[in-house]
mmCIF file of C-alpha atoms in Angstrom:
data_model
loop_
_atom_site.group_PDB
_atom_site.id
_atom_site.type_symbol
_atom_site.label_atom_id
_atom_site.label_comp_id
_atom_site.label_asym_id
_atom_site.label_seq_id
_atom_site.Cartn_x
_atom_site.Cartn_y
_atom_site.Cartn_z
ATOM 1 C CA MET D 1455 84.550 120.179 161.420
ATOM 2 C CA ASN D 1456 88.223 119.933 160.562
ATOM 3 C CA ARG D 1457 89.760 120.928 157.404
ATOM 4 C CA ARG D 1458 90.746 117.367 156.226
ATOM 5 C CA THR D 1459 87.564 116.147 156.373
ATOM 6 C CA VAL D 1460 85.909 119.003 154.765
ATOM 7 C CA LEU D 1461 88.756 118.086 151.702
ATOM 8 C CA GLN D 1462 88.245 114.238 151.164
ATOM 9 C CA SER D 1463 84.396 114.791 151.146
ATOM 10 C CA ALA D 1464 85.060 117.010 148.276
ATOM 11 C CA GLY D 1465 86.892 114.833 146.280
ATOM 12 C CA VAL D 1466 84.528 111.675 147.687
ATOM 13 C CA GLY D 1467 82.342 113.628 145.590
ATOM 14 C CA ALA D 1468 84.329 115.209 143.141
ATOM 15 C CA LEU D 1469 84.845 111.438 141.752
ATOM 16 C CA ALA D 1470 80.745 110.318 142.402
ATOM 17 C CA GLY D 1471 79.852 113.120 139.878
ATOM 18 C CA LEU D 1472 82.636 111.643 137.176
ATOM 19 C CA ALA D 1473 82.036 108.112 137.525
ATOM 20 C CA GLY D 1474 78.513 109.167 136.850
ATOM 21 C CA CYS D 1475 79.794 111.126 134.070
ATOM 22 C CA LEU D 1476 82.406 108.589 132.392
ATOM 23 C CA ASP D 1477 79.419 105.143 132.167
ATOM 24 C CA GLY D 1478 77.062 108.486 130.238
ATOM 25 C CA ILE D 1479 80.127 108.770 127.707
ATOM 26 C CA GLN D 1480 80.691 105.321 128.037
ATOM 27 C CA SER D 1481 76.985 104.368 126.634
ATOM 28 C CA GLN D 1482 76.921 106.562 123.731
ATOM 29 C CA PHE D 1483 79.494 104.328 122.773
ATOM 30 C CA GLN D 1484 78.346 100.819 122.968
ATOM 31 C CA GLY D 1485 77.165 100.489 119.361
ATOM 32 C CA ARG D 1486 79.116 99.648 116.332
ATOM 33 C CA VAL D 1487 80.506 102.211 114.918
ATOM 34 C CA GLN D 1488 79.761 102.522 111.486
ATOM 35 C CA GLY D 1489 82.587 102.321 108.979
ATOM 36 C CA ARG D 1490 83.841 103.617 105.842
ATOM 37 C CA ILE D 1491 84.722 102.510 102.419
ATOM 38 C CA PRO D 1492 87.682 104.372 100.331
ATOM 39 C CA ILE D 1493 87.465 105.496 96.758
ATOM 40 C CA GLU D 1494 90.222 105.690 94.428
ATOM 41 C CA ILE D 1495 89.506 107.630 90.546
ATOM 42 C CA THR D 1496 91.955 107.130 88.348
ATOM 43 C CA ASN D 1497 92.097 109.334 84.865
ATOM 44 C CA GLU D 1498 94.011 106.915 81.896
ATOM 45 C CA SER D 1499 92.442 108.886 78.964
ATOM 46 C CA ASP D 1500 94.547 111.676 77.783
ATOM 47 C CA ARG D 1501 91.546 114.676 78.110
ATOM 48 C CA PRO D 1502 89.856 115.774 81.358
ATOM 49 C CA GLN D 1503 86.535 113.039 82.232
ATOM 50 C CA ASN D 1504 83.609 113.923 83.815
ATOM 51 C CA ILE D 1505 81.987 111.289 85.809
ATOM 52 C CA ARG D 1506 79.344 110.487 88.377
ATOM 53 C CA LEU D 1507 79.072 108.542 91.423
ATOM 54 C CA GLU D 1508 75.781 106.862 92.698
ATOM 55 C CA ALA D 1509 74.842 104.714 95.604
ATOM 56 C CA TYR D 1510 71.863 103.715 96.906
ATOM 57 C CA GLU D 1511 71.269 101.359 99.537
ATOM 58 C CA THR D 1512 70.207 97.369 99.078
ATOM 59 C CA GLY D 1513 66.765 97.067 100.707
ATOM 60 C CA THR D 1514 64.890 100.702 100.531
ATOM 61 C CA ASP D 1515 66.677 102.375 97.795
ATOM 62 C CA ARG D 1516 68.056 105.342 99.929
ATOM 63 C CA GLN D 1517 70.662 107.102 98.045
ATOM 64 C CA THR D 1518 73.916 107.503 100.489
ATOM 65 C CA TYR D 1519 76.485 109.066 97.914
ATOM 66 C CA ASP D 1520 76.384 111.522 95.129
ATOM 67 C CA GLU D 1521 79.195 112.950 94.584
ATOM 68 C CA ASN D 1522 80.264 114.279 90.177
ATOM 69 C CA TYR D 1523 83.819 114.709 89.520
ATOM 70 C CA SER D 1524 86.245 116.236 86.699
ATOM 71 C CA VAL D 1525 89.387 114.055 86.628
ATOM 72 C CA ARG D 1526 92.343 115.785 84.796
ATOM 73 C CA SER D 1527 94.288 113.112 82.298
ATOM 74 C CA GLY D 1528 96.367 111.778 85.094
ATOM 75 C CA GLU D 1529 94.794 112.679 87.491
ATOM 76 C CA LEU D 1530 94.584 110.020 91.202
ATOM 77 C CA VAL D 1531 91.462 112.000 93.314
ATOM 78 C CA HIS D 1532 90.592 110.360 96.050
ATOM 79 C CA PRO D 1533 86.519 111.046 96.952
ATOM 80 C CA PRO D 1534 84.830 110.808 99.953
ATOM 81 C CA HIS D 1535 84.328 107.306 101.733
ATOM 82 C CA LEU D 1536 81.928 105.282 100.583
ATOM 83 C CA ASP D 1537 79.351 104.277 104.074
ATOM 84 C CA GLU D 1538 79.847 100.634 104.856
ATOM 85 C CA LEU D 1539 75.791 99.289 103.954
ATOM 86 C CA GLU D 1540 74.919 96.874 101.855
ATOM 87 C CA GLN D 1541 74.565 98.833 98.821
ATOM 88 C CA ARG D 1542 74.260 99.053 94.295
ATOM 89 C CA PHE D 1543 77.415 101.970 93.681
ATOM 90 C CA ARG D 1544 77.292 102.921 90.004
ATOM 91 C CA VAL D 1545 79.523 104.888 87.814
ATOM 92 C CA ILE D 1546 78.652 107.373 84.698
ATOM 93 C CA ARG D 1547 81.015 108.654 82.472
ATOM 94 C CA PHE D 1548 79.616 112.230 80.356
ATOM 95 C CA GLU D 1549 80.539 112.781 76.640
ATOM 96 C CA GLY D 1550 79.243 116.192 76.787
ATOM 97 C CA GLU D 1551 75.420 116.592 78.327
ATOM 98 C CA GLU D 1552 75.217 112.504 77.466
ATOM 99 C CA SER D 1553 75.796 109.919 79.316
ATOM 100 C CA SER D 1554 78.334 107.035 77.363
ATOM 101 C CA SER D 1555 78.927 104.394 79.662
ATOM 102 C CA VAL D 1556 77.804 102.965 83.315
ATOM 103 C CA ALA D 1557 79.720 100.317 85.140
ATOM 104 C CA THR D 1558 77.317 98.903 88.657
ATOM 105 C CA ALA D 1559 78.232 97.238 91.110
ATOM 106 C CA ARG D 1560 77.113 95.905 94.891
ATOM 107 C CA ILE D 1561 79.348 96.383 97.988
ATOM 108 C CA SER D 1562 79.320 94.747 101.333
ATOM 109 C CA PRO D 1563 80.331 95.972 104.077
ATOM 110 C CA ASP D 1564 82.938 93.732 103.813
ATOM 111 C CA ALA D 1565 84.494 95.760 101.009
ATOM 112 C CA GLN D 1566 87.739 97.635 101.631
ATOM 113 C CA LEU D 1567 88.460 99.530 98.728
ATOM 114 C CA VAL D 1568 86.500 100.554 95.910
ATOM 115 C CA PHE D 1569 88.973 101.406 92.772
ATOM 116 C CA ILE D 1570 87.307 103.299 89.641
ATOM 117 C CA THR D 1571 89.154 103.592 86.692
ATOM 118 C CA VAL D 1572 88.198 106.032 83.840
ATOM 119 C CA TYR D 1573 89.339 105.594 79.713
ATOM 120 C CA ALA D 1574 88.524 107.503 76.542
ATOM 121 C CA ASP D 1575 85.787 105.462 75.502
ATOM 122 C CA ASP D 1576 84.903 103.351 79.144
ATOM 123 C CA VAL D 1577 85.067 103.045 81.938
ATOM 124 C CA GLU D 1578 86.341 99.905 85.073
ATOM 125 C CA LEU D 1579 84.530 99.650 87.996
ATOM 126 C CA GLU D 1580 87.008 97.189 90.975
ATOM 127 C CA VAL D 1581 85.962 97.154 94.366
ATOM 128 C CA VAL D 1582 88.521 94.799 96.311
ATOM 129 C CA TYR D 1583 87.322 92.975 99.010
ATOM 130 C CA ASP D 1584 91.132 91.968 100.938
ATOM 131 C CA GLU D 1585 92.571 93.570 102.776
ATOM 132 C CA ASP D 1586 96.553 93.370 101.106
ATOM 133 C CA GLU D 1587 95.811 94.188 97.641
ATOM 134 C CA ALA D 1588 93.262 97.145 98.436
ATOM 135 C CA GLU D 1589 96.799 98.343 100.034
ATOM 136 C CA ASN D 1590 98.404 97.294 97.272
ATOM 137 C CA VAL D 1591 96.330 99.381 94.935
ATOM 138 C CA SER D 1592 95.992 102.402 97.082
ATOM 139 C CA THR D 1593 100.004 103.382 97.008
ATOM 140 C CA GLU D 1594 100.946 102.514 93.300
ATOM 141 C CA ASP D 1595 100.551 106.322 91.634
ATOM 142 C CA ASP D 1596 100.095 108.450 95.337
ATOM 143 C CA GLU D 1597 102.479 110.871 93.212
ATOM 144 C CA ASN D 1598 99.482 111.981 91.572
ATOM 145 C CA ALA D 1599 97.062 112.153 93.967
ATOM 146 C CA THR D 1600 94.819 114.842 95.136
ATOM 147 C CA ALA D 1601 91.365 114.824 97.387
ATOM 148 C CA GLY D 1602 88.305 115.118 95.538
ATOM 149 C CA ALA D 1603 87.042 118.022 97.432
ATOM 150 C CA GLY D 1604 87.998 120.514 95.072
ATOM 151 C CA ASP D 1605 87.198 119.315 91.291
ATOM 152 C CA GLU D 1606 83.353 118.941 92.049
ATOM 153 C CA ASN D 1607 82.876 120.579 88.451
ATOM 154 C CA ALA D 1608 81.045 117.856 86.315
ATOM 155 C CA SER D 1609 77.380 117.399 85.737
#
């Protein structure tokens, strides 16, 4: 057997093996990739506010989200995103250890943004479904934005 035939056989074998790998990788991605819904929290009061965010999947009541935050005055926080599924979402504002105001909403996979505004005596929850409106809302106060990862000290 000459050198050219050996190299040709090795090349064909390698390509056949690679084709099998590509089919295996492709089969992993044929399902729908689950999206994420961003959340933004702003504090319009003159003091820090403690809030809790909860979400429950519609139909099963499985808890899909549970986060606590202490948001400083004038701060914009971007907590971890929600899963893109049918769910009930609740925001609870605390005064000390007692809950003082609650806002709830149903969120569908079509939601583009969940916008939460905390006031001195209330909390407002807005679910944005229009993509253009979501872009406008999310770019208004970006100079005060912080990632939500380090502010989890409320209860």
